[in-house]
mmCIF file of C-alpha atoms in Angstrom:
data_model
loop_
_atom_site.group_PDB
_atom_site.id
_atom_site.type_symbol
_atom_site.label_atom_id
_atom_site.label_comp_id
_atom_site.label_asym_id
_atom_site.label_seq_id
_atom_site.Cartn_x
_atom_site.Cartn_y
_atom_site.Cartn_z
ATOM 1 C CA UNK B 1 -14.595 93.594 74.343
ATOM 2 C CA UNK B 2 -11.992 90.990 73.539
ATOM 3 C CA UNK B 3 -12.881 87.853 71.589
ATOM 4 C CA UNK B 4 -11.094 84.746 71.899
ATOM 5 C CA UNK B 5 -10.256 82.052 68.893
ATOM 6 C CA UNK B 6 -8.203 78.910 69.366
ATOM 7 C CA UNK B 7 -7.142 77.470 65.773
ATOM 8 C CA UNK B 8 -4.227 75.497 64.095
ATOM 9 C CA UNK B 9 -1.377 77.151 63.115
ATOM 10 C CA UNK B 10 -2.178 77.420 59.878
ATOM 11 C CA UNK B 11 -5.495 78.894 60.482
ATOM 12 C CA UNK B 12 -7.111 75.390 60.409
ATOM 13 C CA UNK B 13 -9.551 73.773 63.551
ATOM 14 C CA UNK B 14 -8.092 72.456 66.600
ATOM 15 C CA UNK B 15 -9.853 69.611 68.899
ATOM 16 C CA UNK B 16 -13.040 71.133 69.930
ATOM 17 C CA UNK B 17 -12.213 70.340 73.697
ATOM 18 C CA UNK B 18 -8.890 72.076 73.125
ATOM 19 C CA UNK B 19 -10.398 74.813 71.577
ATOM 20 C CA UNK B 20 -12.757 75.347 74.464
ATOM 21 C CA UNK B 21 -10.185 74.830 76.897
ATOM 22 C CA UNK B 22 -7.603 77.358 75.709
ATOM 23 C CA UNK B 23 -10.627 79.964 74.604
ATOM 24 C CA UNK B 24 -12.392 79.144 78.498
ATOM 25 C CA UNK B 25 -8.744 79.966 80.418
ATOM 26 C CA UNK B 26 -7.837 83.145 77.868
ATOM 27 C CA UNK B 27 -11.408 84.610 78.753
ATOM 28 C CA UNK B 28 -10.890 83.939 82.343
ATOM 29 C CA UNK B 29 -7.103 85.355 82.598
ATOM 30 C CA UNK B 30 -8.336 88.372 80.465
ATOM 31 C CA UNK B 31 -10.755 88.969 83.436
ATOM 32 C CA UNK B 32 -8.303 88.469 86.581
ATOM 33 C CA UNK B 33 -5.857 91.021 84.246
ATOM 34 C CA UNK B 34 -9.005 93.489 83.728
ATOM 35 C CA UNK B 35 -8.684 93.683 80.262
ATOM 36 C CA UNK B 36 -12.556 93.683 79.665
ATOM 37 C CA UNK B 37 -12.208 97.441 78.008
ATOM 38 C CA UNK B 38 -10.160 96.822 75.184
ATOM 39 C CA UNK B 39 -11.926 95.835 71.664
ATOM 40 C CA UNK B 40 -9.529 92.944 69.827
ATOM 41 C CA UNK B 41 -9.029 90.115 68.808
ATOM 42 C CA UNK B 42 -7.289 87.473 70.508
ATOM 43 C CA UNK B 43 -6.222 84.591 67.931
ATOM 44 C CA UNK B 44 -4.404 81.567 69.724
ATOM 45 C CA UNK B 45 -2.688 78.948 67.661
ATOM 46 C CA UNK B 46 -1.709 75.714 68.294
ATOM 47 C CA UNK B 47 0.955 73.653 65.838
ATOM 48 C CA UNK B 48 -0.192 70.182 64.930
ATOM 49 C CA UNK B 49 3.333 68.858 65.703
ATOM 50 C CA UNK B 50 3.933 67.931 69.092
ATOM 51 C CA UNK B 51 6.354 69.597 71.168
ATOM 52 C CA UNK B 52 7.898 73.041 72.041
ATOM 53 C CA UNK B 53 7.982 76.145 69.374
ATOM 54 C CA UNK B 54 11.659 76.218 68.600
ATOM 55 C CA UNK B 55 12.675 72.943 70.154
ATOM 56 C CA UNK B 56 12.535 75.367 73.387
ATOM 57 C CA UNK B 57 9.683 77.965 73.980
ATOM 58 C CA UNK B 58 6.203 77.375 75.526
ATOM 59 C CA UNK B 59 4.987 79.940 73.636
ATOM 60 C CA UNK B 60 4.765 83.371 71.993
ATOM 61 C CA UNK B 61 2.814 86.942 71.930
ATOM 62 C CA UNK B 62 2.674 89.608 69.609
ATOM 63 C CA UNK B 63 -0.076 92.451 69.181
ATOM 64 C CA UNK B 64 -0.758 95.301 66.551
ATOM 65 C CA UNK B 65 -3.110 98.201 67.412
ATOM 66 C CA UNK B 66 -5.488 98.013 63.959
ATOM 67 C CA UNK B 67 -7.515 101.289 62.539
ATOM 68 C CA UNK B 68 -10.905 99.449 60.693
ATOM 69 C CA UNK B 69 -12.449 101.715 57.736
ATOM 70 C CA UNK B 70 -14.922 102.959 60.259
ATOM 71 C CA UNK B 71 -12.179 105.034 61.983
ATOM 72 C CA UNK B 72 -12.450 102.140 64.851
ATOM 73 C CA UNK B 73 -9.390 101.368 66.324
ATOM 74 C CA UNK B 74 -8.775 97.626 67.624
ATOM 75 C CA UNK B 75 -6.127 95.506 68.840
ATOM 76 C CA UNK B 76 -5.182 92.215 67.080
ATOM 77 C CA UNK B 77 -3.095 89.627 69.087
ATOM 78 C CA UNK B 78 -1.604 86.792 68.443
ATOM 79 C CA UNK B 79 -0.649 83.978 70.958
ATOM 80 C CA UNK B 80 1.502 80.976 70.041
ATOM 81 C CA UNK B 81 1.600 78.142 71.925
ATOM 82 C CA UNK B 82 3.113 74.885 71.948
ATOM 83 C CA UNK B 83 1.533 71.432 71.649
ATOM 84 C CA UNK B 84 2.662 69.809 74.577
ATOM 85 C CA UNK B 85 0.046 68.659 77.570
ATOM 86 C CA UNK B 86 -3.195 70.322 78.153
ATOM 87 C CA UNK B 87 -1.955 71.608 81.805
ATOM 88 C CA UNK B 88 1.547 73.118 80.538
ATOM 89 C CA UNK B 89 -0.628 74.607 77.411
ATOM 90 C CA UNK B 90 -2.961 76.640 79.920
ATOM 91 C CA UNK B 91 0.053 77.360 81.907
ATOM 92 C CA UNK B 92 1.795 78.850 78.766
ATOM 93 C CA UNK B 93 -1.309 80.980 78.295
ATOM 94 C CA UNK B 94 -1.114 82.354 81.076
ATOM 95 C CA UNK B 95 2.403 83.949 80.701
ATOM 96 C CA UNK B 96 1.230 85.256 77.062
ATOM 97 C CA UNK B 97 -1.644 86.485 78.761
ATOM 98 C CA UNK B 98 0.393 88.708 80.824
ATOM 99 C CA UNK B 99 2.147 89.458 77.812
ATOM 100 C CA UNK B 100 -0.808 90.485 75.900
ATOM 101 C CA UNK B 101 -1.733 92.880 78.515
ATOM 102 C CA UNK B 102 1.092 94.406 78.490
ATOM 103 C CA UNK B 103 1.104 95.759 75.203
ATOM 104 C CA UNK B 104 -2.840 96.252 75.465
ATOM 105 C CA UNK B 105 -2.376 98.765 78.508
ATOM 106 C CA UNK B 106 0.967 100.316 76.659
ATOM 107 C CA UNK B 107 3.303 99.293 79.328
ATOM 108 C CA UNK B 108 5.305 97.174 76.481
ATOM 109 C CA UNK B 109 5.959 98.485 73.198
ATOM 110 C CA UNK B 110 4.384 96.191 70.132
ATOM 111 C CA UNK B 111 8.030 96.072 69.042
ATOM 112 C CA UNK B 112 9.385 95.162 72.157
ATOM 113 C CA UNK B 113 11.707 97.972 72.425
ATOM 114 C CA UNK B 114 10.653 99.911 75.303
ATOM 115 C CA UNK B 115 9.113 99.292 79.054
ATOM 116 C CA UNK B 116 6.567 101.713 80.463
ATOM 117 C CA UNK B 117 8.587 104.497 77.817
ATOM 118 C CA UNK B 118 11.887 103.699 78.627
ATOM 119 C CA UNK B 119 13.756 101.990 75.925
ATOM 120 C CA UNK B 120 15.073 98.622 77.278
ATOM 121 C CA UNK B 121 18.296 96.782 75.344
ATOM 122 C CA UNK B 122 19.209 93.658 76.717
ATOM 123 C CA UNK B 123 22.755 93.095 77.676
ATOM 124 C CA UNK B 124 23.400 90.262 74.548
ATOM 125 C CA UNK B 125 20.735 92.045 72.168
ATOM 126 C CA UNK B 126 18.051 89.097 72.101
ATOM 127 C CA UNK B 127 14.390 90.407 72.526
ATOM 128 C CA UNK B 128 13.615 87.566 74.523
ATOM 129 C CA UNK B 129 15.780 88.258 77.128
ATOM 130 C CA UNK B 130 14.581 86.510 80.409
ATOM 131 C CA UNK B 131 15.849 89.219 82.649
ATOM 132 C CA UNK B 132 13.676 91.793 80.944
ATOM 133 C CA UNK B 133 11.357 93.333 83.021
ATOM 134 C CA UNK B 134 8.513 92.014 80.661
ATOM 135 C CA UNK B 135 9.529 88.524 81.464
ATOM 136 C CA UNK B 136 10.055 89.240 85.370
ATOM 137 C CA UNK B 137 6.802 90.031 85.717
ATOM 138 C CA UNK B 138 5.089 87.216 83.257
ATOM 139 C CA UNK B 139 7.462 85.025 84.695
ATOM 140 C CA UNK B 140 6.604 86.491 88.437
ATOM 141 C CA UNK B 141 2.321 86.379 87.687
ATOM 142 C CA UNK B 142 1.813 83.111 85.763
ATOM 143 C CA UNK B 143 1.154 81.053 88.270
ATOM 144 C CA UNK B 144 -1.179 83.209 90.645
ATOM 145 C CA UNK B 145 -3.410 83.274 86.902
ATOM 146 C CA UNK B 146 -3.011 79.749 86.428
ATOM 147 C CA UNK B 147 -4.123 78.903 90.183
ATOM 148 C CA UNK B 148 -6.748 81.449 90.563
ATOM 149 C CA UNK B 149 -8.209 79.713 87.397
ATOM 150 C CA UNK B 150 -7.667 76.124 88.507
ATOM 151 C CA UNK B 151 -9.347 76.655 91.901
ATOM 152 C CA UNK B 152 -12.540 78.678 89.884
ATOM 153 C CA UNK B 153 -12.475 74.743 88.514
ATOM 154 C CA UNK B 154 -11.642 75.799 85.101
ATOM 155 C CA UNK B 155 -8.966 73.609 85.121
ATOM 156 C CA UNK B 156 -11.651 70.598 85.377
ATOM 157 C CA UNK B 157 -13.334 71.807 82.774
ATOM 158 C CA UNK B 158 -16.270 73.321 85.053
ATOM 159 C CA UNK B 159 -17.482 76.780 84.222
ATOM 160 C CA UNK B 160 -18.697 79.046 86.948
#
């Protein structure tokens, strides 16, 4: 099972209707994506300062497959979001979310490196190269998540 945490960027607590915003959408994309059989951790932090990550980005996703003492094996991710408004902040999520599951189901390599086991180099070297097939697809999903979840009235703040 994955388990959801919204926090500060520096680890510290967020607005609690924030937090339960951001932690109701992630649990709800995670579902639409059928990620319900991986055990993680899904950490999503939110800068204090207003405004995009970078002066440009909406937000970011990174994930490390971790071995506990117990010989368990779990995933750790990490999304980064910006602080701008509450709807472009759920939007956001929604393309990490398709990021996350990416590298949950193997298709993208935790480096970035490789697509479905093909190694993938961008034509001016940048890893966050909008033509990547990674991005086509987050780029290509986000907004049947983000709908899907707005007309199951999370965006209202309604659970189902």
């Amino acid at each position: 099972m994955l388990l959801f945490d919204a926090v500060g960027l520096q680890g510290g607590a967020l607005p609690r209707t924030l937090q339960d915003k951001l932690t109701h959408a992630a649990y709800h994309y995670a579902k639409q994506l059928k990620l319900n059989r991986f055990n993680g951790i899904v950490t999503i932090r939110v800068p204090r300062k207003k405004g995009y990550l970078d002066g440009h980005c909406g937000g970011y996703c990174s994930a490390d497959r971790i071995e506990h003492d117990d010989g368990c094996k779990y995933w750790h991710v990490d999304i980064d979001l910006a602080n701008v408004t509450m709807k472009e902040m759920v939007q956001n999520l929604a393309h990490e979310m398709i990021h996350a599951k990416q590298f949950l189901r193997g298709e993208l390599a935790t480096n970035m490196n490789k697509w479905k086991g093909v190694v993938y180099k961008s034509k001016d070297g940048d890893v966050f190269d909008f033509e990547s097939p990674w991005e086509k697809e987050a780029y290509g999903t986000e907004d049947v998540l983000y709908n899907n979840y707005v007309n199951d009235g999370g965006h209202n703040g309604r659970r189902k």
